[in-house]
Tab-separated table of C-alpha atoms (C1' of nucleotides) in Angstrom:
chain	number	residue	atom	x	y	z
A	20	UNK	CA	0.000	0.000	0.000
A	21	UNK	CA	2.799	2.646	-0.696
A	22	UNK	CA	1.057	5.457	-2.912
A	23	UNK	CA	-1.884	7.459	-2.036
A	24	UNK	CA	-1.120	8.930	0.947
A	25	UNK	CA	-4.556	8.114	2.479
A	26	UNK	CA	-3.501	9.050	5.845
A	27	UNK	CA	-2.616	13.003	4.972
A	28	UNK	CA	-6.708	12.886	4.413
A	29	UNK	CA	-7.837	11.012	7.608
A	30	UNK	CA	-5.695	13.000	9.351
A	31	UNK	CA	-7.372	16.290	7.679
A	32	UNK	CA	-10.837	14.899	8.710
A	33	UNK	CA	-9.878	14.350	12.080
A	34	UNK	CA	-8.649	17.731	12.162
A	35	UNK	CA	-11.899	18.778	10.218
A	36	UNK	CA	-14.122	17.743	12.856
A	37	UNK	CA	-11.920	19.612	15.634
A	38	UNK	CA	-8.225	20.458	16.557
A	39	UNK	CA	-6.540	17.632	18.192
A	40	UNK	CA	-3.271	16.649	19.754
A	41	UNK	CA	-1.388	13.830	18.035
A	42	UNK	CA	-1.817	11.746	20.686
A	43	UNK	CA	-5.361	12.133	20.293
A	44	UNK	CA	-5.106	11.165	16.686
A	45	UNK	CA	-3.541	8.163	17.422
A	46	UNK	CA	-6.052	7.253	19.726
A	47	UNK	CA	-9.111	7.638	16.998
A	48	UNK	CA	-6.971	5.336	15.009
A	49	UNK	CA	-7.278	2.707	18.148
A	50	UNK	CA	-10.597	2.980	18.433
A	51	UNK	CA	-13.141	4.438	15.598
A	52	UNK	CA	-11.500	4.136	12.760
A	53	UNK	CA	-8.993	0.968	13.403
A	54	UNK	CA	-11.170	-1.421	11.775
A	55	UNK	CA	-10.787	0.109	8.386
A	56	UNK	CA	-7.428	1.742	8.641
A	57	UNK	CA	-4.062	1.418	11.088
A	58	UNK	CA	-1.900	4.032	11.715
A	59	UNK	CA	1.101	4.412	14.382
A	60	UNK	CA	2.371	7.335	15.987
A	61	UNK	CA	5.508	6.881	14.413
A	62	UNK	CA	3.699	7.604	11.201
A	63	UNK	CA	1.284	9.896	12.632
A	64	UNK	CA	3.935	12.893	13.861
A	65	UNK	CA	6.131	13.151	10.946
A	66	UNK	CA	2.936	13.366	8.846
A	67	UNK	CA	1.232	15.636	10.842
A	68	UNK	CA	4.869	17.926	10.624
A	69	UNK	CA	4.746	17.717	7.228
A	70	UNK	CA	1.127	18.655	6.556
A	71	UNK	CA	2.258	21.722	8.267
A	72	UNK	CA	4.609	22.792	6.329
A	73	UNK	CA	2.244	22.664	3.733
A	74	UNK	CA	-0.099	25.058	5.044
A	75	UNK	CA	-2.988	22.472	5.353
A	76	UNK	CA	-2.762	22.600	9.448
A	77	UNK	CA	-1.508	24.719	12.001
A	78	UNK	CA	-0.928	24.442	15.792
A	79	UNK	CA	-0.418	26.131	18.782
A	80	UNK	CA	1.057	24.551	22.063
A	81	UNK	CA	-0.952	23.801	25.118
A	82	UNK	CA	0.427	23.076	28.605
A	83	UNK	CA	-0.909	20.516	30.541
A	84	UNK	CA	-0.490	20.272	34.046
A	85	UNK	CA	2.281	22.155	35.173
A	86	UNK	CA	5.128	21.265	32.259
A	87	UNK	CA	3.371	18.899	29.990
A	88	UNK	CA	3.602	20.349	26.362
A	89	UNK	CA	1.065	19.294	23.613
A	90	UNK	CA	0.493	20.979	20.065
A	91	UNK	CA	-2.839	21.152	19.469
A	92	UNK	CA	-3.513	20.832	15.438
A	93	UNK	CA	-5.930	22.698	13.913
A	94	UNK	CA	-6.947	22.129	9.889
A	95	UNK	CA	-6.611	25.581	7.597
A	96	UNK	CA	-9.006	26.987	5.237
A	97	UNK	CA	-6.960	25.076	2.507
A	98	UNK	CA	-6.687	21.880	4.353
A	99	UNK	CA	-10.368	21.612	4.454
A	100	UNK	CA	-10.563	22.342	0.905
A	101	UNK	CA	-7.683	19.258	0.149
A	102	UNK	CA	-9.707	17.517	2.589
A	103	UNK	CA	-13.188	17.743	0.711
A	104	UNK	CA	-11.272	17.125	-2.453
A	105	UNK	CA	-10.389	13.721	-1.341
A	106	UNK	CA	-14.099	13.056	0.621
A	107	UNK	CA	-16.357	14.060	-2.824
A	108	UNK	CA	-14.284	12.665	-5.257
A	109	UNK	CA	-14.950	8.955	-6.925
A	110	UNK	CA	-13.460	6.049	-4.598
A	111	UNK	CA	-13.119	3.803	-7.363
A	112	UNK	CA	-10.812	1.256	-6.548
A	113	UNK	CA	-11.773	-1.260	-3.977
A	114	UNK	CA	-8.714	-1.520	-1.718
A	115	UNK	CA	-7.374	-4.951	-1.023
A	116	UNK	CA	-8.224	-6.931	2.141
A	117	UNK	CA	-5.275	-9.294	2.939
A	118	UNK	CA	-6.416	-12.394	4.834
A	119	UNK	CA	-3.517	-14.773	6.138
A	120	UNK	CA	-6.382	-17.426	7.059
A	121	UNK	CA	-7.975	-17.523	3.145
A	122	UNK	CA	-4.449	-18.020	2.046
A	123	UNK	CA	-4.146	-21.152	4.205
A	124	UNK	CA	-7.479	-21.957	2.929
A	125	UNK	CA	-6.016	-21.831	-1.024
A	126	UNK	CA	-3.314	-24.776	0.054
A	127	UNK	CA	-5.760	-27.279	1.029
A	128	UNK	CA	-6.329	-29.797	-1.160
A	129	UNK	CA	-9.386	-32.209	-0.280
A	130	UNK	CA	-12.515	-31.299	1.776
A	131	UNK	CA	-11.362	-33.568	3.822
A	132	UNK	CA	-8.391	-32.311	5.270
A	133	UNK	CA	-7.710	-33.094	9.023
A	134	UNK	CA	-6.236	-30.026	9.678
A	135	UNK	CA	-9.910	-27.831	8.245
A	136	UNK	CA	-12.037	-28.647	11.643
A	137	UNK	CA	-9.601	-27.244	13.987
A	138	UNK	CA	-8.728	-24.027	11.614
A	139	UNK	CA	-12.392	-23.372	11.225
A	140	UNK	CA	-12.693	-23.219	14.639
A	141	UNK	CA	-9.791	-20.995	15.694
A	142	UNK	CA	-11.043	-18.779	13.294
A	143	UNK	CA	-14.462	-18.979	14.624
A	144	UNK	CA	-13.501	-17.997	18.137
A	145	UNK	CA	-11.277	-15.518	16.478
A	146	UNK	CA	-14.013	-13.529	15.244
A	147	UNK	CA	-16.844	-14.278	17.644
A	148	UNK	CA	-14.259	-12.511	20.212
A	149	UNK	CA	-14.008	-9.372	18.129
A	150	UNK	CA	-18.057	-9.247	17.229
A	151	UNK	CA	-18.423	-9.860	21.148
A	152	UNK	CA	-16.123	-6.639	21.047
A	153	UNK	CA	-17.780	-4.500	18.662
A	154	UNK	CA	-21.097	-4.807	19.686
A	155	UNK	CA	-19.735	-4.248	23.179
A	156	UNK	CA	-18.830	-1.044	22.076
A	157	UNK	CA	-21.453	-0.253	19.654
A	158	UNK	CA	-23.568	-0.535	23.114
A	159	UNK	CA	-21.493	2.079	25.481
A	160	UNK	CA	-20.774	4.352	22.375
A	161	UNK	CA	-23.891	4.630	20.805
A	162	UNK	CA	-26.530	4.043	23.985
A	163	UNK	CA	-29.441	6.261	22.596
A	164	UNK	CA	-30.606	7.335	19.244
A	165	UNK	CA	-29.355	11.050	19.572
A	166	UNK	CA	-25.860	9.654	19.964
A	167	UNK	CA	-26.519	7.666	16.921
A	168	UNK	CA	-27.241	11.372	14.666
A	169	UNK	CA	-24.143	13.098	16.323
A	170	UNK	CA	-21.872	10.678	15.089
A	171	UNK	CA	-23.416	9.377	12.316
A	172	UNK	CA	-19.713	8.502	10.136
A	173	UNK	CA	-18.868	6.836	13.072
A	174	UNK	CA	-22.004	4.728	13.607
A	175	UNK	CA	-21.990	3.733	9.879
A	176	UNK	CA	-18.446	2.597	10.155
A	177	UNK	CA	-19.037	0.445	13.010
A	178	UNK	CA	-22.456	-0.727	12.091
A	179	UNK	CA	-20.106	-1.937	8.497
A	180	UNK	CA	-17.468	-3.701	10.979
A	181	UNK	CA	-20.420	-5.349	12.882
A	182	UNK	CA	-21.762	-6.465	9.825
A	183	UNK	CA	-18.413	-7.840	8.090
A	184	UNK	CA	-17.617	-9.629	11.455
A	185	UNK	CA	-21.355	-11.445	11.192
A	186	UNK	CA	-20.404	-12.406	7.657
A	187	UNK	CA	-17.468	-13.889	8.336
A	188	UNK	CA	-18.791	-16.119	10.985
A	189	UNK	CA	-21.694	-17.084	8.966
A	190	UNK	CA	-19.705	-17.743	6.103
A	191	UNK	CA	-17.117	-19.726	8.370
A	192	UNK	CA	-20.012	-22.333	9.851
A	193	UNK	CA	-21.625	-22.543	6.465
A	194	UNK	CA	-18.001	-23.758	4.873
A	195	UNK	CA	-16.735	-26.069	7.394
A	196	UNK	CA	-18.939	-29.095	7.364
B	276	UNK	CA	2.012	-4.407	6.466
B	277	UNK	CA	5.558	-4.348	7.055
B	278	UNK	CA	6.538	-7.580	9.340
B	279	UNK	CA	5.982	-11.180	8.008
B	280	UNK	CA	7.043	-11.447	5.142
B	281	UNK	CA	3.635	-13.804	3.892
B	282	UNK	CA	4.957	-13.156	0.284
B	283	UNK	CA	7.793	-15.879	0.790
B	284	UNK	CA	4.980	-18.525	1.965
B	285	UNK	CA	2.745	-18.259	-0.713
B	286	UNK	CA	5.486	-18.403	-3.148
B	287	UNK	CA	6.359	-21.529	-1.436
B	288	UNK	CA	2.929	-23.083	-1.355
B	289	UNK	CA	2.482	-22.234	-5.061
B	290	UNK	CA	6.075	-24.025	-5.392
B	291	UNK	CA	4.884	-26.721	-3.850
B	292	UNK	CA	2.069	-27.210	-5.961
B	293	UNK	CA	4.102	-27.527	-8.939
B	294	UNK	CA	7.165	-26.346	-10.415
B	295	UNK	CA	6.599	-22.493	-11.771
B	296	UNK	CA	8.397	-19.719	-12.887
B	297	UNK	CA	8.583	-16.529	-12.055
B	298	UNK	CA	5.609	-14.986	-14.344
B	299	UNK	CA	3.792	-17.883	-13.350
B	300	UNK	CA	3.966	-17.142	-9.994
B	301	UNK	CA	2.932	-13.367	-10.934
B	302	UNK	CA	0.001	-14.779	-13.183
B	303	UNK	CA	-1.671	-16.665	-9.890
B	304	UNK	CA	-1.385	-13.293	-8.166
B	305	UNK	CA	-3.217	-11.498	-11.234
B	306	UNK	CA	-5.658	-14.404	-10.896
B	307	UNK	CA	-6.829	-17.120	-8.299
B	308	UNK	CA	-5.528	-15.329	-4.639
B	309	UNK	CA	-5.234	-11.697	-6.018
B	310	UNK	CA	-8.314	-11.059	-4.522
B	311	UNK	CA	-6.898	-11.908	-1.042
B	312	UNK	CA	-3.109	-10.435	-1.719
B	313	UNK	CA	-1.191	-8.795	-4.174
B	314	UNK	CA	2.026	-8.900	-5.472
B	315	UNK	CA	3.952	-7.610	-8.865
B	316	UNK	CA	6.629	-9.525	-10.327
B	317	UNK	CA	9.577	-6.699	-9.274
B	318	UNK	CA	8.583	-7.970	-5.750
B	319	UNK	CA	8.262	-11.259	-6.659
B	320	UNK	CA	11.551	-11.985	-9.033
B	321	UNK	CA	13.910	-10.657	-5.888
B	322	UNK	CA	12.396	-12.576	-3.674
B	323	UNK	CA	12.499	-16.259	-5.686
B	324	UNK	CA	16.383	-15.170	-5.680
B	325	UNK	CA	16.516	-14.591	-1.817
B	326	UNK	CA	14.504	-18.151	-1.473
B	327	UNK	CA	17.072	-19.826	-3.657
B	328	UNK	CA	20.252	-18.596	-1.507
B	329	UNK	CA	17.891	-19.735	1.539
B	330	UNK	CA	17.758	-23.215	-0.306
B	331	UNK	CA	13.927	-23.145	0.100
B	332	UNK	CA	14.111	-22.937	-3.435
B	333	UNK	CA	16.318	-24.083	-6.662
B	334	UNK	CA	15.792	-23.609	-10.116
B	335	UNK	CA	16.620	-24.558	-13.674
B	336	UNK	CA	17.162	-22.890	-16.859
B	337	UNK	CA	14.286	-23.850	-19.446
B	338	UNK	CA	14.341	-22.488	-23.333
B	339	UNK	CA	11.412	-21.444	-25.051
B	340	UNK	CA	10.927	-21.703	-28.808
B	341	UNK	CA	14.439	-21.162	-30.006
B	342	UNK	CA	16.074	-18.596	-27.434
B	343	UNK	CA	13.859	-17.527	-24.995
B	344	UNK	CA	15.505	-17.901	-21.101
B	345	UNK	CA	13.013	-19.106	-18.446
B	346	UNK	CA	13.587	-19.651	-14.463
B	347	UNK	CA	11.804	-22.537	-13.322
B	348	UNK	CA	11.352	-22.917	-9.702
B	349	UNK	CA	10.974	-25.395	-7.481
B	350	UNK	CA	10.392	-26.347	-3.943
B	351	UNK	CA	13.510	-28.282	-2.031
B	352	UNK	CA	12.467	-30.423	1.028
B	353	UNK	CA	13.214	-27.825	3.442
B	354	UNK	CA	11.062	-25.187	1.520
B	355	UNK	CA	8.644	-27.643	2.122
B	356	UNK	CA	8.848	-27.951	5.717
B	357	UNK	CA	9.191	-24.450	5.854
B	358	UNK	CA	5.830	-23.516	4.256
B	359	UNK	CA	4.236	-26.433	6.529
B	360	UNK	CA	5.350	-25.048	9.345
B	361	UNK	CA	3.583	-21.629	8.306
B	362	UNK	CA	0.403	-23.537	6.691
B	363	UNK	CA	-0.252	-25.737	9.977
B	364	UNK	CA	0.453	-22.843	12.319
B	365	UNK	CA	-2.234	-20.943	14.588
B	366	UNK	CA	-3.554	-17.729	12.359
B	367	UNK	CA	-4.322	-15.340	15.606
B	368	UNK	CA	-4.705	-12.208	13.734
B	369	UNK	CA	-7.168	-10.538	11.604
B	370	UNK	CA	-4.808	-8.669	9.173
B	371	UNK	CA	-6.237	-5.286	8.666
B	372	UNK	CA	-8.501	-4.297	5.472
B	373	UNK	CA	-8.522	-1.282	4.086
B	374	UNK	CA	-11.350	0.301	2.751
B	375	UNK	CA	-11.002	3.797	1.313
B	376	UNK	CA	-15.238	4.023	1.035
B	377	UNK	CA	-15.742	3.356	4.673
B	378	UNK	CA	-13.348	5.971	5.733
B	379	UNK	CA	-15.288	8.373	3.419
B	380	UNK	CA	-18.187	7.553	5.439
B	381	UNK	CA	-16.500	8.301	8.557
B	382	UNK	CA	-17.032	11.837	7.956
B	383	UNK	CA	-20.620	11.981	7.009
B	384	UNK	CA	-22.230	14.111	9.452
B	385	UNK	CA	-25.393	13.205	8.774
B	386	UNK	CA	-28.338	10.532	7.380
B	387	UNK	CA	-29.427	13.787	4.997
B	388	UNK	CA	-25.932	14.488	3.076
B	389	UNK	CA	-26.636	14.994	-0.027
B	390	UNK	CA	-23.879	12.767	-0.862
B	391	UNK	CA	-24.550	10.109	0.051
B	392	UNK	CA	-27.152	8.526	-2.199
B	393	UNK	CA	-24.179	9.110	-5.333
B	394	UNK	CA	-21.635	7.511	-2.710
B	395	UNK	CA	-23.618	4.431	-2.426
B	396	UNK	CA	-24.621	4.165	-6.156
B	397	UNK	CA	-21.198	4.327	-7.138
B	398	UNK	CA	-19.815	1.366	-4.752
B	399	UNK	CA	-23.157	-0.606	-5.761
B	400	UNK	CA	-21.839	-0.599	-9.353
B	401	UNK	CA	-18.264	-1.091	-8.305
B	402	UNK	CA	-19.439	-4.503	-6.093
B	403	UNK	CA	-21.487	-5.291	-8.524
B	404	UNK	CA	-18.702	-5.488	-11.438
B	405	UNK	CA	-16.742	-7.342	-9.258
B	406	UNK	CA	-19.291	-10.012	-8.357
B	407	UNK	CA	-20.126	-10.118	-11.753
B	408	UNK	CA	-16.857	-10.834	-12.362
B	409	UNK	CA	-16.036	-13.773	-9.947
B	410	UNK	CA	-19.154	-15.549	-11.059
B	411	UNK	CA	-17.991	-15.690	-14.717
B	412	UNK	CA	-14.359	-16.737	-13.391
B	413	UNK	CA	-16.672	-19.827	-10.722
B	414	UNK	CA	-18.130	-20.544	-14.144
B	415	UNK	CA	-15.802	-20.807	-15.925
B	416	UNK	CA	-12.980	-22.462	-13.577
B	417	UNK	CA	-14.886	-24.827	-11.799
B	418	UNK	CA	-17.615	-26.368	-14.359
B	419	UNK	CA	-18.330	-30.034	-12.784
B	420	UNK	CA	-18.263	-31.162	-9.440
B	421	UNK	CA	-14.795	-32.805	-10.403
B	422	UNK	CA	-12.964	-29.341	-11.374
B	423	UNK	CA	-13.914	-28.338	-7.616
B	424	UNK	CA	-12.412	-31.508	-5.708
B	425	UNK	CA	-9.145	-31.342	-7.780
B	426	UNK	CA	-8.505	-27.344	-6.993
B	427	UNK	CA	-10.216	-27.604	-3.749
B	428	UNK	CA	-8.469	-24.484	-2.223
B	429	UNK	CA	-9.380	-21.959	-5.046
B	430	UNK	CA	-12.571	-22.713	-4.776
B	431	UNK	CA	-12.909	-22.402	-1.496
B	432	UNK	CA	-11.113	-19.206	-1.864
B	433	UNK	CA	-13.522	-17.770	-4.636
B	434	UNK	CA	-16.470	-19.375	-2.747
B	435	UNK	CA	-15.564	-17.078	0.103
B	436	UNK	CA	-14.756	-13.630	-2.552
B	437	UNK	CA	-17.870	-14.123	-4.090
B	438	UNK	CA	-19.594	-14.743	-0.651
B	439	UNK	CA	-17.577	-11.269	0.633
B	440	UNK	CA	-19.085	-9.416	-2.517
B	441	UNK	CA	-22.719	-10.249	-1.814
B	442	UNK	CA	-22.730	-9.729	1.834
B	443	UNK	CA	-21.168	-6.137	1.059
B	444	UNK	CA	-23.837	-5.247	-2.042
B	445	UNK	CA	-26.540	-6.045	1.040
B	446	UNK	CA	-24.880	-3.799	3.067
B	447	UNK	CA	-24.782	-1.406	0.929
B	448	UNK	CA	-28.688	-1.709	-0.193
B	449	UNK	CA	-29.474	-1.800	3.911
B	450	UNK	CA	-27.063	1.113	4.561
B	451	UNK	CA	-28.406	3.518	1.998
B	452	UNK	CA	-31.964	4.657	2.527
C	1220	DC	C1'	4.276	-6.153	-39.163
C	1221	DA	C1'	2.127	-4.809	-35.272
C	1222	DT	C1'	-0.024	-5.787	-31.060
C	1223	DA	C1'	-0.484	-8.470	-27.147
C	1224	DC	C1'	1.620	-11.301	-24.176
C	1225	DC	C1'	5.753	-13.954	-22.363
C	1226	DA	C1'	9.767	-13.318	-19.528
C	1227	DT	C1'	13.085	-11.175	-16.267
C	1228	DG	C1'	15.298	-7.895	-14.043
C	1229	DT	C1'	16.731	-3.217	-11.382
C	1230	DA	C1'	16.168	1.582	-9.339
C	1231	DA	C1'	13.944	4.885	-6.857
C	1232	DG	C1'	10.588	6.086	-4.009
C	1233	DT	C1'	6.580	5.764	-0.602
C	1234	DA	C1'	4.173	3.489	3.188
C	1235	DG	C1'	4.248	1.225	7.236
C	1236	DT	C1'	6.304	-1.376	11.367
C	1237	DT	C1'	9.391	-2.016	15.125
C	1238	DA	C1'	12.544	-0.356	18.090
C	1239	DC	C1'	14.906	3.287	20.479
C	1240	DA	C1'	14.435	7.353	23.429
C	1241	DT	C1'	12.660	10.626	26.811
C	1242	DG	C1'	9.846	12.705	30.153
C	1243	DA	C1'	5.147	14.187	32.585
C	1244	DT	C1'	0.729	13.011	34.701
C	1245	DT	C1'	-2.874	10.274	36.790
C	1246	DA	C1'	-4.774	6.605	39.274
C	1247	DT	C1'	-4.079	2.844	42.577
D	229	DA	C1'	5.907	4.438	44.891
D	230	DT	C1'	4.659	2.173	40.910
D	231	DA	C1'	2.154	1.209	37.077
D	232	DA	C1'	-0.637	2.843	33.360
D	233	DT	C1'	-1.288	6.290	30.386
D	234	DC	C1'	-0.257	10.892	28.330
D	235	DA	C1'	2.792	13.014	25.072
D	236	DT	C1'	6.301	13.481	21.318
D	237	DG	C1'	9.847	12.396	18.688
D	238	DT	C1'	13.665	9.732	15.619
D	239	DA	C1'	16.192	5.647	13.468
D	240	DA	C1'	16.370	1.543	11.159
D	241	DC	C1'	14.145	-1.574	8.646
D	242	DT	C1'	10.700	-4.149	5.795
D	243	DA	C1'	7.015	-4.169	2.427
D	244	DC	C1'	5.218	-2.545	-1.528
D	245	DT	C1'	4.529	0.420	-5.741
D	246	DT	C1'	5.899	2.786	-9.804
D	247	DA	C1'	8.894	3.442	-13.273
D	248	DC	C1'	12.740	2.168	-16.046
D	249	DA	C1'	14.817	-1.295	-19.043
D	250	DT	C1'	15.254	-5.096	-22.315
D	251	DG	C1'	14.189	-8.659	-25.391
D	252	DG	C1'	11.487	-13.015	-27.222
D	253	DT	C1'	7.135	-15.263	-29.011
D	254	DA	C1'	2.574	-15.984	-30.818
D	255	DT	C1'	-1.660	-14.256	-33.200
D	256	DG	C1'	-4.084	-12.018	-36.600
DNA sequence: CATACCATGTAAGTAGTTACATGATTAT
DNA sequence: ATAATCATGTAACTACTTACATGGTATG
């Protein structure tokens, strides 16, 4: 994956919907958006520095406690027009998913395969774990409907996760038999 | 995904399917697992060379037609115990993917964006293709109960692309409304 | 005879991970 | 006081893409 820069734009968005520390970046990454795209702080700061220097952000520096220092980014009338550049344009490629398990899958040669029970079912618990997870958090995040409309990107994005997760497991019981 | 180097497996695997060369290796990518991972022959022709000094791999010289120089590769026995080891070991993580649309999504603000009816067209169409797509290639590869029990594995693999496809196009028609 | 495909390689660059490094604050 | 978390950075490395480079073969 070494081409768009897809992070300079997440990180404009973030930015977009108020000014954060990098630290709080790297925490949406975590959380929200971590299903659908990783990023690590070692990434996150020198990008961050560098969309600077282009004029798309800006930030000042906070003190926190008594000696703490933390710049606090905010995005710049032109890095919320690069920003909606990227959101309304046509997403036309479908970005690959790599899956070390369906690669396992490809090298087995008969349906009946003593090794196919046991990876089903690793795989199985694998997933039921991080449903169990999501809808865990789908629950303390999104209690009520009016949390549901003030964070309605977010809710769609983990609403999608939900639903992939479901897939899988439905597609994993449905294949090993 | 910088860490594991999965490349060298599956070129093993492949290996130890049959003996292949290097744009045969590059063909399976463009065809049977590209829809799980990717990889173009300049990463692919280094690293049959770094297999070979590894002595996963060896490989004779093969002319075609009257001058035309071809590697083939193929698997030695500790190539082969290499890739079992990898094959027959526990898969504990869900490798991330990426999905550019999602992220888009992320910064809806709300159910009423005028977007997002156009957003949602365009990925139907885009899933669509695709789905279209893998059902010619089922069709086509696997025509008789027979075709699927000798290439087990890519069928299982399609089976499960296809299945990914049509659980996304229903997401999409829930999601948008 | 030209186009598509077969066949192999390297160079340069970007993206992303892991490890190294440091220090402050908060909660237990 | 000690562990977890807040907070920011760099260095080294691996993975991957794009572009450059060359030449043979088969099909129409």
């Amino acid at each position: 994956m070494a081409q768009k820069n897809i992070l300079q734009y997440l990180l404009l968005g973030l930015l977009n919907q108020a000014p954060k520390t990098g630290y709080d970046l790297k925490r949406v990454f975590e959380n929200e958006i971590g299903e659908f795209w990783q990023a690590k702080h070692s990434q996150i700061y020198p990008e961050l520095k560098r969309l600077e220097t282009e004029d798309l952000i800006t930030h000042i520096e906070l003190i926190s406690g008594t000696k703490l220092k933390k710049k606090q980014y905010t995005i710049t009338p032109s890095g919320v027009s690069y920003f909606n550049e990227w959101r309304y344009s046509p997403t036309s490629e479908i970005l690959a998913s790599k899956d070390e398990f369906i690669l396992k899958l490809y090298f087995i040669e008969s349906k009946n395969d003593q090794h196919l029970p046991a990876m089903f079912a690793e795989q199985t618990t694998l997933h039921t774990d991080k449903l169990t997870h999501l809808l865990a958090r789908k629950a303390l995040v999104f209690p009520n409907q009016a949390t549901i409309t003030a964070n309605y990107g977010h809710y769609l994005i983990l609403e999608h996760a939900i639903n992939r997760e479901q897939d899988y497991l439905k597609w994993l019981a449905t294949a090993d038999c």
